[in-house]
Coordinates of C-alpha atoms and ligand atoms in Angstrom, one line a residue:
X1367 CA -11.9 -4.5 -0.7
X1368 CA -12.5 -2.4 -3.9
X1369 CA -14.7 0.3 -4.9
X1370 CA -17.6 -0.2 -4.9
X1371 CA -17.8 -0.6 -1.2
X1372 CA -20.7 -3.5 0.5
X1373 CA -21.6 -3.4 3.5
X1374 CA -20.0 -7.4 4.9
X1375 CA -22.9 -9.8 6.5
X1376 CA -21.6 -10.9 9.8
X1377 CA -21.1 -14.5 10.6
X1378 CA -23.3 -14.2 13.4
X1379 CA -26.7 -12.5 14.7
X1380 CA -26.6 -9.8 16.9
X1381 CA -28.0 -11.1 19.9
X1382 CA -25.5 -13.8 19.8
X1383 CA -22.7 -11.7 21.5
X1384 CA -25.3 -11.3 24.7
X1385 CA -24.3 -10.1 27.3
X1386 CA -21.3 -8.8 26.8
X1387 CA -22.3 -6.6 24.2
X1388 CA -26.6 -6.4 23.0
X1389 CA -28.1 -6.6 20.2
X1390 CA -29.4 -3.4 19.6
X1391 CA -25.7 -1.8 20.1
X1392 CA -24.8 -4.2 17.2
X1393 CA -27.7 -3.8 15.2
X1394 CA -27.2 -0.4 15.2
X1395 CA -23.6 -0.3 14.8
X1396 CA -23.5 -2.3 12.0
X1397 CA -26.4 -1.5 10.0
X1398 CA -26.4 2.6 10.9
X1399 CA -23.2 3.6 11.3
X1400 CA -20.9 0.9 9.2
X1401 CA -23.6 1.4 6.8
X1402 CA -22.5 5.1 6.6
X1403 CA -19.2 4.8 6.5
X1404 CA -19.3 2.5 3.1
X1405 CA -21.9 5.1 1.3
X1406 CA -19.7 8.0 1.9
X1407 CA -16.7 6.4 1.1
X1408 CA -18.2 5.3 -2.1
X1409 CA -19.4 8.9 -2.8
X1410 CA -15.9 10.0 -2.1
X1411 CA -14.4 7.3 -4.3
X1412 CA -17.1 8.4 -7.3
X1413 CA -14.9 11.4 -8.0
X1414 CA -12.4 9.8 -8.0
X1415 CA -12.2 7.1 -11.4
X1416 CA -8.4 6.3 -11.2
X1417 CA -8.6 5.2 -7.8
X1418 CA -11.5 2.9 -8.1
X1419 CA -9.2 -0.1 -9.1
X1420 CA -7.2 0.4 -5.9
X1421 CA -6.9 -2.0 -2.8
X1422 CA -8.5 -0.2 -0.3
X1423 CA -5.6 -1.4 2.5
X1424 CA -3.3 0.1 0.0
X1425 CA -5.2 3.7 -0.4
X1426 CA -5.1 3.6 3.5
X1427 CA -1.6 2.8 3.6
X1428 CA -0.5 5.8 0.8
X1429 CA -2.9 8.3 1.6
X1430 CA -1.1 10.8 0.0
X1431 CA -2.1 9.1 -3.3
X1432 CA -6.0 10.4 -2.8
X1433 CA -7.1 14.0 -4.3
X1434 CA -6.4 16.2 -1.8
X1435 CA -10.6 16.8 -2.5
X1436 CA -11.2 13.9 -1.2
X1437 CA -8.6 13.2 0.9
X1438 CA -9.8 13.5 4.5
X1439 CA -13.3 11.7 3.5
X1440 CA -11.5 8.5 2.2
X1441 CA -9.4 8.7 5.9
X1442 CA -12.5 8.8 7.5
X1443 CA -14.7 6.8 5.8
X1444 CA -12.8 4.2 4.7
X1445 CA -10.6 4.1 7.7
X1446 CA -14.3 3.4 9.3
X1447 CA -15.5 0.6 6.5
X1448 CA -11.9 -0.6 7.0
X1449 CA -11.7 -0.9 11.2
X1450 CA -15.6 -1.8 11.3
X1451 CA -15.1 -4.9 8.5
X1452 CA -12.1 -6.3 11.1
X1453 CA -13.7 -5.8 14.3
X1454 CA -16.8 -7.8 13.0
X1455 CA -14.3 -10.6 12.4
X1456 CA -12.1 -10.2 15.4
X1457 CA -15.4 -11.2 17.7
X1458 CA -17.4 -14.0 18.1
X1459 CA -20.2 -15.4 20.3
X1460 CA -19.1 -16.7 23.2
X1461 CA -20.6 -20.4 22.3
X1462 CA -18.9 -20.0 19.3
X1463 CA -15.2 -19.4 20.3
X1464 CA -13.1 -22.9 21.1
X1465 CA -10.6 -21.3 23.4
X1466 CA -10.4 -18.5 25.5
X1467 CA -7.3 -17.5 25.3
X1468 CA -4.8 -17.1 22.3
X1469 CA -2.3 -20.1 21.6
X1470 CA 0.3 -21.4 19.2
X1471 CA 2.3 -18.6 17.8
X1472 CA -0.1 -15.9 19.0
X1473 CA 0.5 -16.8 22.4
X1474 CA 4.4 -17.1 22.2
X1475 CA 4.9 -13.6 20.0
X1476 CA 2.4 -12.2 22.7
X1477 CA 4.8 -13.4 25.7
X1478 CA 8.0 -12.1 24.0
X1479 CA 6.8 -8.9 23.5
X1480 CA 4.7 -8.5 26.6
X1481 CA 5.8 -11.4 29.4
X1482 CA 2.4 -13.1 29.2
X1483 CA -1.2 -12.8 29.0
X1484 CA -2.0 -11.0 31.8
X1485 CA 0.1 -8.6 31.2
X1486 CA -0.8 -8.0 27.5
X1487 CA -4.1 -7.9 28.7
X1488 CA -3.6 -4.8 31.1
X1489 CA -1.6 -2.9 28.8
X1490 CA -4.4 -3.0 26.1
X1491 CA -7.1 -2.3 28.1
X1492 CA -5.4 1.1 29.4
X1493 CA -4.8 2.1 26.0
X1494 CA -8.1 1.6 25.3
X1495 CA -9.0 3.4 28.7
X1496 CA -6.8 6.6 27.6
X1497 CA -8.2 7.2 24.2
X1498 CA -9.6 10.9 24.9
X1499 CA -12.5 10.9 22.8
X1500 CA -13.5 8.3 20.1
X1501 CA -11.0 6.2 18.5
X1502 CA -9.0 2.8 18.8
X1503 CA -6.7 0.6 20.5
X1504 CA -4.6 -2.0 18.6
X1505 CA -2.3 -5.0 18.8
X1506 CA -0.5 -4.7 15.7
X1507 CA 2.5 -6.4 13.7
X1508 CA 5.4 -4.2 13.2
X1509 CA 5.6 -4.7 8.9
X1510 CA 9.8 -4.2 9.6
X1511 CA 10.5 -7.5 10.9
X1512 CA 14.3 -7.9 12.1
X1513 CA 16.4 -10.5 11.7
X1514 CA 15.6 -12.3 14.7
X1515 CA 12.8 -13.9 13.3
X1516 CA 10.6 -13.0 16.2
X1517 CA 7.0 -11.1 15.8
X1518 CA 7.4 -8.1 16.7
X1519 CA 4.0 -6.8 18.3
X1520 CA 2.8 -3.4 19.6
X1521 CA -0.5 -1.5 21.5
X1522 CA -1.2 1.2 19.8
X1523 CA -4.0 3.9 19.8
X1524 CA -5.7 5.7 16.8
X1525 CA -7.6 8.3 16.9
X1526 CA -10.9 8.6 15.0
X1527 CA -11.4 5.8 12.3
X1528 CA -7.3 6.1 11.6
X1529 CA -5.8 3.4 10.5
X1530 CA -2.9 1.5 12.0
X1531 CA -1.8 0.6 7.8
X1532 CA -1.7 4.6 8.1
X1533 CA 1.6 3.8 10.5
X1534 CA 3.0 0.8 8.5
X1535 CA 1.2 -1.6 11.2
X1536 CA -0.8 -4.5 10.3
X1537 CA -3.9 -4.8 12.8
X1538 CA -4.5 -7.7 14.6
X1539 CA -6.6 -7.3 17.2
X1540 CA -8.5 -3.7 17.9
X1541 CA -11.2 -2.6 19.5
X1542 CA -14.1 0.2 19.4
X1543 CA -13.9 3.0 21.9
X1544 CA -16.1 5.6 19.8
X1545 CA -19.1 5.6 22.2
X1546 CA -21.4 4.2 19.7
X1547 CA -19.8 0.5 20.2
X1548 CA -21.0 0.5 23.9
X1549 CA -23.0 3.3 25.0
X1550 CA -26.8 2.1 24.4
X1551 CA -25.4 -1.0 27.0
X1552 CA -22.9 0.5 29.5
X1553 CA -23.4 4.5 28.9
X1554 CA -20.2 6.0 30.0
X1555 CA -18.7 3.0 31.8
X1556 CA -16.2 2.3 29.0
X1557 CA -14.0 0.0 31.5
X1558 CA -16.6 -2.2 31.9
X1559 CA -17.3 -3.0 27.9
X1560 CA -14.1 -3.4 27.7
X1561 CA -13.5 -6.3 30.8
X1562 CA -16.7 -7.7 28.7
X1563 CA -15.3 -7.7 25.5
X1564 CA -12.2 -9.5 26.0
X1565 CA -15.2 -12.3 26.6
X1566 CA -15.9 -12.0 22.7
X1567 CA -12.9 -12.0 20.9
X1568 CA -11.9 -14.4 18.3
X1569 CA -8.8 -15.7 19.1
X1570 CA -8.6 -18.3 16.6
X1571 CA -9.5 -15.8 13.8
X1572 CA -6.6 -13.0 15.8
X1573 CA -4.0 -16.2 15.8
X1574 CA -4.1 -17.1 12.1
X1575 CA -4.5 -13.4 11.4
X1576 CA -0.7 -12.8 12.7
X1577 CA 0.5 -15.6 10.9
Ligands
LIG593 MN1 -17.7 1.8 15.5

């Protein structure tokens, strides 16, 4: 992803993900506030000539390389363009999705570094649960792999539309916690869009993402 920024076509329509999450919640999510995210990003990156040539994973992984001007706008926004152009991918519809829970090396790296699914499951969804205002939760690759061959995976939070790149993580999985991703459906029952979620997610897209 390059300057300038598009706003990606999903794979899917919107109602396709009912019930777990509706179709004006995605409508509106992707074509409002995605939409924003992309245009002030772009407006951000205008000033900005020598960085137009620049991965935007690697801006968000150096963002001490952006004009201070500019700086926290290219966070936000293209932390937002960033996050929001995963999550579309790391959900699918339901009729869609193969298998409902991860396999092959997903599964193993996520029962070395979390016992097992259930487990993995829980500890997510409390993260999620305890982001105080709007943000994310992650499953992420540690970038330092040791010696042991092994994935090493974490849950991680991020506030706002931070990045987990910002934190030398590669996301794998994350969700949407800002109230916008759920509140037209489930108001201020966050716990319950989240227990519907995990009905959506692509698993085959999150394995071949880790590997
Ligand atoms: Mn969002």
């Amino acid at each position: 992803m390059k300057y300038p920024f598009v706003l990606p076509q999903l794979s899917y329509l919107y109602e396709t993900l009912e019930p777990h999450i509706n179709a004006k919640t995605m409508e509106i999510h992707h074509t409002k506030h995605h939409q924003v995210y992309v245009d002030k990003l772009n407006a951000a990156m205008e000033k900005w000539p020598e960085g137009q040539a620049i991965e935007l994973e690697e801006i968000l992984k150096n963002l001490d390389i952006v004009p201070e001007a500019i700086r926290s706008a290219v966070r936000n926004h293209g932390g937002g363009h960033y996050n929001h152009s995963l999550f579309w991918q790391m959900i699918i519809p339901p009729a869609n999705k193969g298998f409902e829970e991860p396999q092959g090396a997903l599964i193993n790296a996520i029962e070395t570094n979390f016992s097992n699914f259930v487990k993995f499951k829980e500890l997510f969804t409390v993260t999620a649960l305890d982001v105080f205002g709007s943000g994310w939760a992650w499953l992420v690759r540690s970038n330092n792999e040791q010696a042991t061959g092994s994935q090493e995976l974490k849950i991680i939070a991020t506030p706002n539309q931070d990045t987990p790149l910002a934190q030398g993580f590669t996301p794998i999985l994350g969700l949407d916690v800002w109230e916008h991703a759920y509140y037209l459906k489930y108001q201020n029952r966050r716990k319950e869009y989240i227990e519907n979620w995990w009905n959506v997610v692509n698993w085959k897209w999150v394995g071949e993402r880790l590997t």
